[in-house]
Amino acid sequence: MSEALRNRLEPETRPEPPVRPEYERPLEPLADATSDQALPLHQRLWQRAWLRKTLILICLALLWEITARLKANPLLLPPFSAAIKALVEDALSGVIPARTLNSLDVLIKGYAAGVVLAFVLTSVAVSTQIGRDLLSTLTSMLNPLPPIALLPLALLWFGLGQASLVFVLIHSVLWPLALNMYTGFTGVPETLRMAGRNYGLRGLRYVLLILVPAALPSIIAGLRIGWAFAWRTLIAAELVFGASSGRGGLGWYIFQNRNELYTDRVFAGLIMVILFGLLVENVLFRELEKRTVAKWGMTR
Amino acid sequence: MDAMTSPLRENAAPPTPPLLAVEGVTLEYHAPGRVVRATQNVSFDVWEADRFILLGASGCGKSTLLKAVGGFIPPREGRILLDGQPIHGPGPDRVVVFQEFDQLPPWKTVRENVAFPLRVSGRLSRKEADERADHYIEKVGLTRFADAYPNTLSGGMKQRVAIARALAMEPRVLLMDEPFAALDALTRRKMQEELLALWEEVRFTLLFVTHSIEEALVVGNRIALLSPHPGRMRAEINSHEWDLKSGGSPQFQAAASRIHRLLFEEAEATDGAGDE
């Protein structure tokens, strides 16, 4: 090491770059073959996320089928094929669609109300100090409270009807969404805020035209989380008292079939719950992101 | 040099009151636990079609001063008059071009970005706003990119959009806060050229903040020198005789070193005494 250093410092051994002749020349014409060469088919297919995910699903279904056949106890674990058969049967007979619609009806009401309330609360929070304090106190208190824990109270207040389900759903959507929205709003770059105010934008117009689109990545994340919470809460709440509201949803369908030991139908109900979750997550929200924040380069 | 027909007002007193008058402005902002004084008793006047430069080292409050003119920070003392009227808050008559690239809403295309403020300030219909946007987009040479989103543009192109957006508003004063500082040297030089060409054509009034002596001499016709901690007026000098072609000349070098001396030598002396 010190040998090398000494060599570098001694004038005779110090390396000198050689002086080379200069040149100038006209630019090469552009090569016309652009890199548009197609990848091989299997590589192109492998780049499709949905294809890879479908492959995973097929593997899981196969694993299930094999395990169930080895166990050979359809009461505890019916094979995948039996669950699918039950699903198709009940879907065709109209039971599952009716149950799903019931669930959806409640879900949309609760979700929409939760989103509106979250927006109002966050708008107040970004514009006033007391609103900020209110939001942070309420979210830190209520966000960790499982929505199902409020169900007994809701039943007491609103009776055995849709209203208590909607109440619980609002609770499950409102806090995580408000928290995400608020984080998104506070993360809007100062320069962009000043540019917006420079246009003369104030109040609600400022929130709607500058803050909301600028915070959209966080808002979509909040909508996603809120959606997942709401769906879970709804199914769980229906399991507890689903049919008492007169028109049961998917949770009630699962509960009812378990009571009658139709385990394949229980699985059919679960598959429906999962399918619906996947659909909203991978189609609705993915599409929303693709058309907005991904197109604008706000997320990868 | 003689091609520049800069307003020369050394002998004749200006006929009209200044377009923008900053009178004894002291600015303060709140840092955690204390109040920081950004500028102290700063006064200067900007006349129509001026290219007025605020020049100083970092910490001299020049950006804060510009934001105060923009209406984002109310002065602690003193007042800021535009056309003789005190300013109240930000407004479309004083449009700011910031240094940061995220000043452009990423959810709007280039055309929408330029037309949007025209629409929301309620001055033009959609069609008129689009027409005017296209006009100014063409002026900054971005017609081909009018439908592109900002995330697909280079830094220089984003600043061009911001300039087109500001010019399209046809503000009384165009405020620029180190608009080219985040660009590479080649692009910066080109943007300075383009800005001067636009000024030749449109004759807007410009208040321009920079920390580069060369940029100040080239872009401005009058330079205010600010000393740091807090920002105080050191000098106002004329620079209408310099343009992009005068870069290497001995006179230009002399002017640059005069500014350097005014900004640093005595500031260092007083700083040393003040620090104890």
Coordinates of C-alpha atoms in Angstrom, one line a residue:
Chain A
M1 CA 0.0 0.0 0.0
S2 CA 2.7 2.5 1.1
E3 CA 4.8 1.2 -1.8
A4 CA 2.1 2.1 -4.3
L5 CA 1.7 5.5 -2.7
R6 CA 5.4 6.2 -2.9
N7 CA 5.5 5.1 -6.5
R8 CA 2.7 7.5 -7.3
L9 CA 4.5 10.4 -5.6
E10 CA 7.8 9.9 -7.3
P11 CA 8.0 11.9 -10.5
E12 CA 9.6 9.3 -12.7
T13 CA 7.0 6.6 -12.1
R14 CA 3.9 8.9 -12.0
P15 CA 1.6 7.9 -14.9
E16 CA 1.1 10.6 -17.6
P17 CA -1.8 10.4 -20.1
P18 CA -0.5 10.2 -23.6
V19 CA -1.2 13.2 -25.9
R20 CA -3.3 11.9 -28.8
P21 CA -4.1 13.4 -32.2
E22 CA -7.4 15.3 -32.4
Y23 CA -10.0 14.6 -34.9
E24 CA -13.3 16.1 -36.2
R25 CA -15.7 14.2 -38.4
P26 CA -19.3 14.5 -39.6
L27 CA -21.9 12.7 -37.6
E28 CA -22.7 9.1 -38.5
P29 CA -26.2 8.9 -40.1
L30 CA -28.8 7.4 -37.7
A31 CA -29.1 3.7 -37.8
D32 CA -32.7 3.0 -38.9
A33 CA -33.2 -0.3 -37.1
T34 CA -34.8 0.9 -33.8
S35 CA -34.9 -1.5 -30.8
D36 CA -38.4 -2.6 -31.7
Q37 CA -37.6 -6.2 -31.9
A38 CA -40.3 -8.3 -30.3
L39 CA -39.4 -10.4 -27.3
P40 CA -40.1 -14.1 -27.6
L41 CA -43.7 -15.1 -26.8
H42 CA -43.1 -16.7 -23.4
Q43 CA -41.2 -13.6 -22.2
R44 CA -44.0 -11.3 -23.3
L45 CA -46.6 -13.5 -21.6
W46 CA -44.5 -13.6 -18.4
Q47 CA -44.5 -9.8 -18.3
R48 CA -48.3 -9.8 -17.9
A49 CA -49.0 -9.5 -14.2
W50 CA -52.5 -10.9 -14.5
L51 CA -51.1 -14.1 -16.2
R52 CA -48.6 -14.6 -13.5
K53 CA -51.2 -14.1 -10.8
T54 CA -53.7 -16.4 -12.6
L55 CA -51.0 -19.1 -12.6
I56 CA -50.5 -18.7 -8.8
L57 CA -54.3 -19.0 -8.3
I58 CA -54.4 -22.2 -10.4
C59 CA -51.6 -23.7 -8.3
L60 CA -53.4 -22.9 -5.1
A61 CA -56.6 -24.4 -6.4
L62 CA -54.7 -27.6 -7.4
L63 CA -53.1 -27.8 -4.0
W64 CA -56.6 -27.5 -2.4
E65 CA -58.1 -30.1 -4.6
I66 CA -55.2 -32.6 -3.9
T67 CA -55.3 -32.0 -0.2
A68 CA -59.1 -32.4 0.0
R69 CA -59.0 -35.7 -2.0
L70 CA -56.3 -37.1 0.2
K71 CA -58.2 -36.2 3.4
A72 CA -61.4 -37.5 1.9
N73 CA -63.7 -35.7 4.4
P74 CA -66.1 -33.4 2.4
L75 CA -67.8 -32.3 5.7
L76 CA -64.6 -30.6 6.9
L77 CA -62.8 -29.9 3.6
P78 CA -64.7 -30.4 0.4
P79 CA -62.5 -30.4 -2.7
F80 CA -62.2 -27.3 -4.9
S81 CA -64.3 -28.8 -7.6
A82 CA -67.2 -29.4 -5.2
A83 CA -67.0 -25.8 -3.9
I84 CA -67.0 -24.5 -7.5
K85 CA -69.9 -26.8 -8.3
A86 CA -71.9 -25.4 -5.4
L87 CA -70.9 -21.9 -6.4
V88 CA -72.2 -22.4 -10.0
E89 CA -75.4 -24.1 -8.8
D90 CA -76.3 -21.3 -6.4
A91 CA -75.2 -18.7 -8.8
L92 CA -77.5 -20.1 -11.4
S93 CA -80.4 -20.6 -9.0
G94 CA -80.1 -16.9 -8.1
V95 CA -79.3 -17.3 -4.4
I96 CA -75.7 -16.0 -4.5
P97 CA -76.5 -13.1 -6.9
A98 CA -79.3 -12.0 -4.6
R99 CA -77.1 -12.3 -1.5
T100 CA -74.3 -10.4 -3.2
L101 CA -76.6 -7.6 -4.3
N102 CA -77.9 -7.3 -0.7
S103 CA -74.3 -7.0 0.6
L104 CA -73.4 -4.5 -2.2
D105 CA -76.4 -2.3 -1.5
V106 CA -75.3 -1.9 2.2
L107 CA -71.7 -1.6 1.2
I108 CA -72.1 1.2 -1.3
K109 CA -74.3 3.2 1.1
G110 CA -71.8 2.9 4.0
Y111 CA -68.8 3.4 1.8
A112 CA -70.2 6.5 0.1
A113 CA -71.2 8.1 3.4
G114 CA -67.8 7.3 4.8
V115 CA -66.0 8.9 1.9
V116 CA -68.1 12.0 2.0
L117 CA -67.6 12.4 5.8
A118 CA -63.8 11.8 5.5
F119 CA -63.6 14.5 2.8
V120 CA -65.5 17.0 4.9
L121 CA -63.5 16.2 8.0
T122 CA -60.2 16.4 6.2
S123 CA -61.1 19.7 4.4
V124 CA -61.9 21.2 7.8
A125 CA -58.6 19.8 9.1
V126 CA -56.4 21.4 6.4
S127 CA -58.0 24.8 6.7
T128 CA -58.1 25.3 10.5
Q129 CA -56.0 24.5 13.5
I130 CA -58.9 23.2 15.6
G131 CA -60.0 21.0 12.7
R132 CA -56.5 19.5 12.6
D133 CA -56.7 18.8 16.4
L134 CA -60.1 17.3 16.0
L135 CA -59.1 15.0 13.2
S136 CA -55.9 13.8 14.9
T137 CA -57.7 13.2 18.3
L138 CA -60.6 11.4 16.7
T139 CA -58.5 9.2 14.4
S140 CA -56.1 8.2 17.1
M141 CA -59.0 7.3 19.3
L142 CA -61.3 5.6 16.9
N143 CA -59.0 4.2 14.2
P144 CA -57.8 1.3 16.4
L145 CA -61.4 0.5 17.5
P146 CA -62.6 -2.6 15.5
P147 CA -65.9 -1.7 13.8
I148 CA -67.5 -4.9 14.9
A149 CA -67.1 -3.8 18.5
L150 CA -69.5 -1.0 17.7
L151 CA -72.1 -3.4 16.3
P152 CA -73.9 -4.1 19.6
L153 CA -74.2 -0.4 20.2
A154 CA -75.4 0.2 16.7
L155 CA -78.1 -2.5 17.0
L156 CA -79.2 -0.8 20.2
W157 CA -79.4 2.6 18.5
F158 CA -80.6 1.8 15.0
G159 CA -82.3 -1.6 15.5
L160 CA -81.9 -4.7 13.5
G161 CA -81.8 -3.1 10.1
Q162 CA -79.6 -1.7 7.4
A163 CA -79.0 1.5 9.3
S164 CA -76.8 -0.2 12.0
L165 CA -74.8 -2.0 9.2
V166 CA -74.3 1.3 7.4
F167 CA -73.2 3.0 10.7
V168 CA -70.6 0.3 11.3
L169 CA -69.4 0.6 7.7
I170 CA -69.0 4.4 8.0
H171 CA -66.8 3.8 11.0
S172 CA -64.6 1.3 9.2
V173 CA -64.1 3.6 6.2
L174 CA -64.0 7.1 7.7
W175 CA -60.9 7.0 9.9
P176 CA -58.3 5.2 7.7
L177 CA -59.5 7.3 4.7
A178 CA -59.4 10.6 6.6
L179 CA -55.9 9.7 7.9
N180 CA -54.6 9.0 4.4
M181 CA -56.3 12.0 2.9
Y182 CA -54.8 14.2 5.5
T183 CA -51.3 12.8 5.0
G184 CA -51.8 13.3 1.3
F185 CA -52.8 16.9 1.7
T186 CA -49.9 17.8 4.0
G187 CA -47.6 16.1 1.5
V188 CA -48.5 18.5 -1.3
P189 CA -45.3 20.4 -2.3
E190 CA -45.2 24.0 -1.0
T191 CA -44.4 25.2 -4.5
L192 CA -47.6 23.7 -5.9
R193 CA -49.6 25.2 -3.1
M194 CA -48.2 28.6 -3.8
A195 CA -48.8 28.2 -7.5
G196 CA -52.4 27.4 -6.8
R197 CA -52.9 30.4 -4.5
N198 CA -51.1 32.5 -7.2
Y199 CA -54.0 31.7 -9.5
G200 CA -56.3 33.3 -6.9
L201 CA -57.8 30.0 -5.8
R202 CA -59.2 29.9 -2.3
G203 CA -61.3 27.8 0.0
L204 CA -63.1 24.8 -1.5
R205 CA -62.0 25.5 -5.0
Y206 CA -58.4 25.5 -3.8
V207 CA -59.0 22.1 -2.1
L208 CA -60.8 20.6 -5.0
L209 CA -58.6 21.9 -7.9
I210 CA -55.2 21.7 -6.2
L211 CA -55.0 19.7 -3.0
V212 CA -57.3 16.7 -4.1
P213 CA -55.5 15.9 -7.4
A214 CA -52.1 16.6 -5.9
A215 CA -52.9 14.2 -3.0
L216 CA -54.6 11.6 -5.2
P217 CA -52.0 8.9 -4.7
S218 CA -52.6 8.9 -1.0
I219 CA -56.4 9.3 -1.4
I220 CA -56.5 6.3 -3.7
A221 CA -54.5 4.3 -1.1
G222 CA -56.9 5.4 1.5
L223 CA -59.9 4.5 -0.6
R224 CA -58.3 1.0 -1.1
I225 CA -57.7 0.5 2.6
G226 CA -61.2 1.8 3.4
W227 CA -62.7 -0.5 0.8
A228 CA -60.9 -3.6 2.3
F229 CA -62.0 -2.6 5.8
A230 CA -65.6 -2.1 4.8
W231 CA -65.9 -5.4 2.9
R232 CA -64.4 -7.3 5.8
T233 CA -66.5 -5.5 8.4
L234 CA -69.7 -6.1 6.3
I235 CA -69.2 -9.8 5.9
A236 CA -68.4 -10.2 9.6
A237 CA -71.4 -8.1 10.7
E238 CA -73.7 -10.2 8.5
L239 CA -72.3 -13.3 10.1
V240 CA -73.4 -11.9 13.4
F241 CA -76.9 -10.9 12.6
G242 CA -77.2 -11.0 8.9
A243 CA -80.8 -12.2 8.2
S244 CA -82.3 -10.3 11.0
S245 CA -82.4 -7.3 8.7
G246 CA -84.8 -9.4 6.6
R247 CA -82.5 -9.6 3.5
G248 CA -79.3 -11.4 4.3
G249 CA -76.0 -10.8 2.4
L250 CA -73.1 -13.0 1.6
G251 CA -72.0 -13.3 5.3
W252 CA -75.5 -14.6 6.1
Y253 CA -75.3 -17.1 3.2
I254 CA -72.0 -18.5 4.7
F255 CA -73.4 -18.6 8.2
Q256 CA -76.7 -20.3 7.2
N257 CA -74.9 -23.0 5.2
R258 CA -72.5 -23.8 8.0
N259 CA -75.5 -24.4 10.3
E260 CA -76.8 -26.8 7.8
L261 CA -73.3 -28.4 7.3
Y262 CA -73.2 -27.6 3.6
T263 CA -69.5 -27.1 3.8
D264 CA -69.1 -26.8 0.0
R265 CA -71.5 -23.9 0.0
V266 CA -69.6 -22.3 2.8
F267 CA -66.6 -22.4 0.6
A268 CA -68.6 -21.2 -2.3
G269 CA -69.6 -18.2 -0.2
L270 CA -66.0 -17.6 0.8
I271 CA -64.9 -17.8 -2.8
M272 CA -67.5 -15.2 -3.7
V273 CA -66.2 -12.9 -1.0
I274 CA -62.7 -13.3 -2.2
L275 CA -63.6 -13.0 -5.9
F276 CA -65.4 -9.8 -5.3
G277 CA -62.5 -8.4 -3.3
L278 CA -60.1 -9.3 -6.1
L279 CA -62.3 -7.8 -8.7
V280 CA -62.6 -4.4 -6.9
E281 CA -58.9 -4.4 -6.0
N282 CA -57.5 -5.5 -9.4
V283 CA -60.0 -4.0 -11.8
L284 CA -61.6 -1.0 -10.2
F285 CA -58.7 0.5 -8.3
R286 CA -56.0 -0.6 -10.7
E287 CA -57.9 1.0 -13.5
L288 CA -58.4 4.2 -11.5
E289 CA -54.7 4.4 -10.8
K290 CA -53.8 3.7 -14.4
R291 CA -56.0 6.5 -15.6
T292 CA -54.9 9.0 -13.1
V293 CA -51.7 8.9 -10.9
A294 CA -49.8 6.4 -13.1
K295 CA -50.5 8.5 -16.3
W296 CA -49.4 11.6 -14.5
G297 CA -46.2 10.0 -13.3
M298 CA -47.1 10.5 -9.6
T299 CA -46.5 6.8 -8.8
R300 CA -44.7 4.0 -10.5
Chain B
M1 CA -25.1 45.5 -27.2
D2 CA -26.6 48.3 -29.2
A3 CA -29.4 46.0 -30.3
M4 CA -30.8 46.1 -26.8
T5 CA -33.0 49.1 -26.5
S6 CA -33.1 49.1 -22.7
P7 CA -34.8 51.9 -21.0
L8 CA -32.2 54.4 -20.1
R9 CA -33.3 56.7 -17.4
E10 CA -30.1 57.9 -15.8
N11 CA -30.7 61.6 -16.7
A12 CA -34.4 62.0 -16.9
A13 CA -36.6 61.4 -13.9
P14 CA -39.2 58.7 -14.6
P15 CA -42.4 60.3 -15.8
T16 CA -44.8 58.1 -14.0
P17 CA -44.8 56.6 -10.5
P18 CA -43.1 53.2 -10.3
L19 CA -45.1 50.1 -11.2
L20 CA -44.0 48.3 -8.1
A21 CA -42.8 50.1 -5.0
V22 CA -41.2 48.2 -2.1
E23 CA -41.0 50.7 0.8
G24 CA -39.0 49.9 3.9
V25 CA -40.0 46.3 4.0
T26 CA -38.9 44.1 6.9
L27 CA -39.8 40.5 6.7
E28 CA -39.8 37.8 9.4
Y29 CA -40.6 34.2 9.5
H30 CA -41.1 31.7 12.3
A31 CA -38.5 29.0 12.7
P32 CA -39.1 26.5 15.5
G33 CA -38.7 28.4 18.7
R34 CA -37.6 31.8 17.3
V35 CA -38.4 34.5 14.8
V36 CA -35.9 34.9 12.0
R37 CA -35.5 38.3 10.3
A38 CA -35.2 37.7 6.6
T39 CA -34.9 41.3 5.4
Q40 CA -34.6 44.6 7.1
N41 CA -35.9 47.9 5.8
V42 CA -35.6 47.1 2.1
S43 CA -36.8 49.6 -0.5
F44 CA -36.6 49.6 -4.2
D45 CA -38.8 50.6 -7.2
V46 CA -39.5 48.7 -10.3
W47 CA -40.7 50.6 -13.5
E48 CA -42.6 49.3 -16.4
A49 CA -40.6 46.9 -18.6
D50 CA -37.8 46.7 -16.1
R51 CA -35.7 43.6 -15.8
F52 CA -35.0 44.1 -12.1
I53 CA -32.7 41.7 -10.4
L54 CA -32.4 40.9 -6.7
L55 CA -28.9 39.5 -6.3
G56 CA -27.3 38.2 -3.1
A57 CA -25.7 35.3 -1.5
S58 CA -27.9 32.7 0.2
G59 CA -29.5 33.9 3.3
C60 CA -30.0 37.5 2.1
G61 CA -33.8 37.1 2.0
K62 CA -34.1 37.7 -1.7
S63 CA -36.5 34.7 -2.3
T64 CA -38.5 35.8 0.8
L65 CA -38.7 39.3 -0.6
L66 CA -40.0 37.9 -3.9
K67 CA -42.6 35.8 -2.1
A68 CA -43.6 39.0 -0.2
V69 CA -44.1 40.7 -3.5
G70 CA -46.1 37.7 -4.6
G71 CA -48.3 38.2 -1.6
F72 CA -47.4 34.9 0.2
I73 CA -45.7 36.6 3.2
P74 CA -47.1 39.8 4.7
P75 CA -44.4 42.4 5.6
R76 CA -43.7 42.9 9.3
E77 CA -43.0 46.6 8.6
G78 CA -43.2 48.7 5.5
R79 CA -45.5 48.2 2.5
I80 CA -45.5 46.9 -1.1
L81 CA -47.4 48.9 -3.7
L82 CA -48.4 47.8 -7.1
D83 CA -49.7 50.6 -9.3
G84 CA -49.9 52.7 -6.1
Q85 CA -52.2 50.2 -4.4
P86 CA -51.0 48.0 -1.4
I87 CA -51.1 44.3 -2.3
H88 CA -53.3 41.9 -0.4
G89 CA -52.3 38.2 -0.7
P90 CA -51.4 36.3 -3.8
G91 CA -53.1 37.2 -7.0
P92 CA -52.9 36.6 -10.8
D93 CA -51.5 40.1 -11.4
R94 CA -48.2 38.9 -9.9
V95 CA -47.4 35.5 -11.3
V96 CA -44.4 33.6 -9.9
V97 CA -42.1 31.2 -11.7
F98 CA -40.5 29.1 -9.1
Q99 CA -37.2 27.2 -9.2
E100 CA -38.7 23.9 -8.3
F101 CA -40.1 21.7 -11.1
D102 CA -43.1 20.6 -9.1
Q103 CA -44.7 24.0 -9.6
L104 CA -46.6 22.4 -12.5
P105 CA -49.6 20.3 -11.6
P106 CA -48.6 16.9 -12.9
W107 CA -52.3 16.0 -13.7
K108 CA -52.5 18.6 -16.4
T109 CA -51.0 18.5 -19.9
V110 CA -48.8 21.4 -21.0
R111 CA -51.7 23.1 -22.7
E112 CA -54.0 22.6 -19.7
N113 CA -51.3 23.8 -17.3
V114 CA -51.0 27.1 -19.2
A115 CA -54.8 27.5 -19.8
F116 CA -55.9 26.4 -16.2
P117 CA -55.0 29.6 -14.4
L118 CA -56.6 31.7 -17.1
R119 CA -59.8 29.7 -16.6
V120 CA -59.9 29.6 -12.8
S121 CA -59.2 33.3 -12.5
G122 CA -62.4 33.7 -14.5
R123 CA -60.9 35.9 -17.1
L124 CA -61.3 33.9 -20.3
S125 CA -63.7 31.3 -21.7
R126 CA -62.4 27.8 -22.4
K127 CA -61.8 28.5 -26.0
E128 CA -60.1 31.8 -25.5
A129 CA -57.9 30.3 -22.8
D130 CA -56.9 27.5 -25.0
E131 CA -56.1 29.9 -27.8
R132 CA -54.0 32.1 -25.6
A133 CA -52.3 29.0 -24.1
D134 CA -51.3 27.8 -27.6
H135 CA -50.0 31.2 -28.5
Y136 CA -47.6 31.3 -25.5
I137 CA -46.7 27.6 -25.8
E138 CA -45.6 28.4 -29.3
K139 CA -43.6 31.4 -28.0
V140 CA -41.6 29.1 -25.7
G141 CA -41.2 26.5 -28.5
L142 CA -43.2 23.7 -27.0
T143 CA -46.0 23.3 -29.5
R144 CA -45.0 19.7 -30.2
F145 CA -45.4 18.9 -26.5
A146 CA -48.7 20.7 -25.9
D147 CA -50.5 17.5 -25.1
A148 CA -47.7 15.9 -23.0
Y149 CA -47.9 15.5 -19.3
P150 CA -45.1 17.3 -17.2
N151 CA -43.6 14.1 -16.0
T152 CA -42.5 13.3 -19.6
L153 CA -40.7 16.7 -20.0
S154 CA -37.1 17.6 -19.2
G155 CA -36.3 20.2 -16.6
G156 CA -35.7 23.0 -19.1
M157 CA -39.0 22.2 -20.8
K158 CA -40.9 22.3 -17.5
Q159 CA -39.4 25.8 -16.8
R160 CA -40.5 26.8 -20.3
V161 CA -44.0 25.7 -19.5
A162 CA -43.9 27.7 -16.2
I163 CA -42.8 30.7 -18.1
A164 CA -45.5 30.3 -20.8
R165 CA -48.1 29.9 -18.0
A166 CA -46.9 33.1 -16.3
L167 CA -46.8 35.1 -19.5
A168 CA -50.2 33.8 -20.6
M169 CA -51.6 35.4 -17.4
E170 CA -50.2 38.7 -18.7
P171 CA -49.4 39.8 -15.2
R172 CA -48.4 43.3 -14.2
V173 CA -45.1 41.9 -12.8
L174 CA -43.5 38.6 -13.7
L175 CA -41.7 37.3 -10.6
M176 CA -39.0 34.7 -11.1
D177 CA -37.4 32.9 -8.2
E178 CA -34.0 31.5 -9.4
P179 CA -35.9 29.9 -12.3
F180 CA -32.9 28.5 -14.0
A181 CA -30.9 27.5 -10.9
A182 CA -31.9 23.8 -11.1
L183 CA -30.9 23.5 -14.8
D184 CA -27.6 22.4 -16.3
A185 CA -25.3 25.2 -17.5
L186 CA -26.0 24.7 -21.2
T187 CA -29.8 24.7 -20.7
R188 CA -29.5 27.7 -18.4
R189 CA -27.7 29.7 -21.0
K190 CA -30.3 28.8 -23.6
M191 CA -33.1 29.7 -21.3
Q192 CA -31.5 33.1 -20.5
E193 CA -31.3 33.8 -24.3
E194 CA -35.0 32.8 -24.7
L195 CA -36.1 34.9 -21.8
L196 CA -34.4 38.0 -23.2
A197 CA -35.9 37.3 -26.7
L198 CA -39.3 37.0 -25.1
W199 CA -38.8 40.3 -23.2
E200 CA -37.8 42.0 -26.5
E201 CA -41.0 40.8 -28.0
V202 CA -43.5 41.1 -25.1
R203 CA -41.9 43.8 -22.9
F204 CA -43.2 42.4 -19.6
T205 CA -41.9 43.7 -16.3
L206 CA -39.6 41.3 -14.6
L207 CA -38.5 40.9 -11.0
F208 CA -35.8 38.2 -11.0
V209 CA -34.0 36.6 -8.1
T210 CA -30.6 35.0 -8.6
H211 CA -27.4 34.3 -6.8
S212 CA -25.3 34.3 -10.0
I213 CA -23.5 37.6 -10.7
E214 CA -23.2 36.6 -14.4
E215 CA -26.9 35.8 -14.7
A216 CA -27.7 39.1 -13.0
L217 CA -25.6 41.2 -15.4
V218 CA -26.8 39.4 -18.5
V219 CA -30.6 39.2 -17.7
G220 CA -31.2 42.4 -15.8
N221 CA -31.1 46.1 -16.7
R222 CA -30.9 47.1 -13.0
I223 CA -29.5 45.0 -10.1
A224 CA -30.2 45.4 -6.4
L225 CA -27.5 43.9 -4.3
L226 CA -28.6 42.5 -0.9
S227 CA -26.3 41.7 2.0
P228 CA -27.1 38.7 4.1
H229 CA -28.3 38.0 7.7
P230 CA -30.7 39.8 7.5
G231 CA -31.1 41.1 3.9
R232 CA -30.3 44.8 3.6
M233 CA -29.9 46.9 0.5
R234 CA -26.2 47.3 -0.4
A235 CA -26.4 49.0 -3.8
E236 CA -28.5 49.4 -6.9
I237 CA -26.5 49.3 -10.1
N238 CA -27.3 49.5 -13.8
S239 CA -26.6 46.6 -16.1
H240 CA -28.5 47.5 -19.2
E241 CA -25.3 47.6 -21.3
W242 CA -24.6 43.9 -20.8
D243 CA -26.1 41.1 -22.7
L244 CA -25.3 37.5 -23.5
K245 CA -22.6 38.5 -26.0
S246 CA -20.6 40.6 -23.6
G247 CA -19.6 37.7 -21.4
G248 CA -15.9 37.7 -21.7
S249 CA -15.2 41.4 -22.2
P250 CA -12.9 43.2 -19.6
Q251 CA -15.6 45.7 -18.8
F252 CA -18.0 42.9 -18.0
Q253 CA -15.4 41.3 -15.8
A254 CA -14.8 44.6 -14.1
A255 CA -18.6 45.0 -13.4
A256 CA -18.7 41.4 -12.1
S257 CA -15.8 42.0 -9.7
R258 CA -17.3 45.2 -8.6
I259 CA -20.5 43.4 -7.6
H260 CA -18.4 40.7 -6.0
R261 CA -16.6 43.3 -3.9
L262 CA -19.8 45.0 -2.9
L263 CA -21.4 41.7 -1.9
F264 CA -18.6 39.9 -0.2
E265 CA -15.7 42.0 1.0
E266 CA -17.4 44.3 3.3
A267 CA -20.0 41.8 4.3
E268 CA -17.2 39.5 5.4
A269 CA -15.6 42.4 7.4
T270 CA -18.8 43.2 9.2
D271 CA -19.7 39.6 9.7
G272 CA -16.3 39.0 11.3
A273 CA -16.9 42.0 13.7
G274 CA -20.4 40.9 14.4
D275 CA -19.6 37.3 15.2
E276 CA -17.0 38.2 17.8

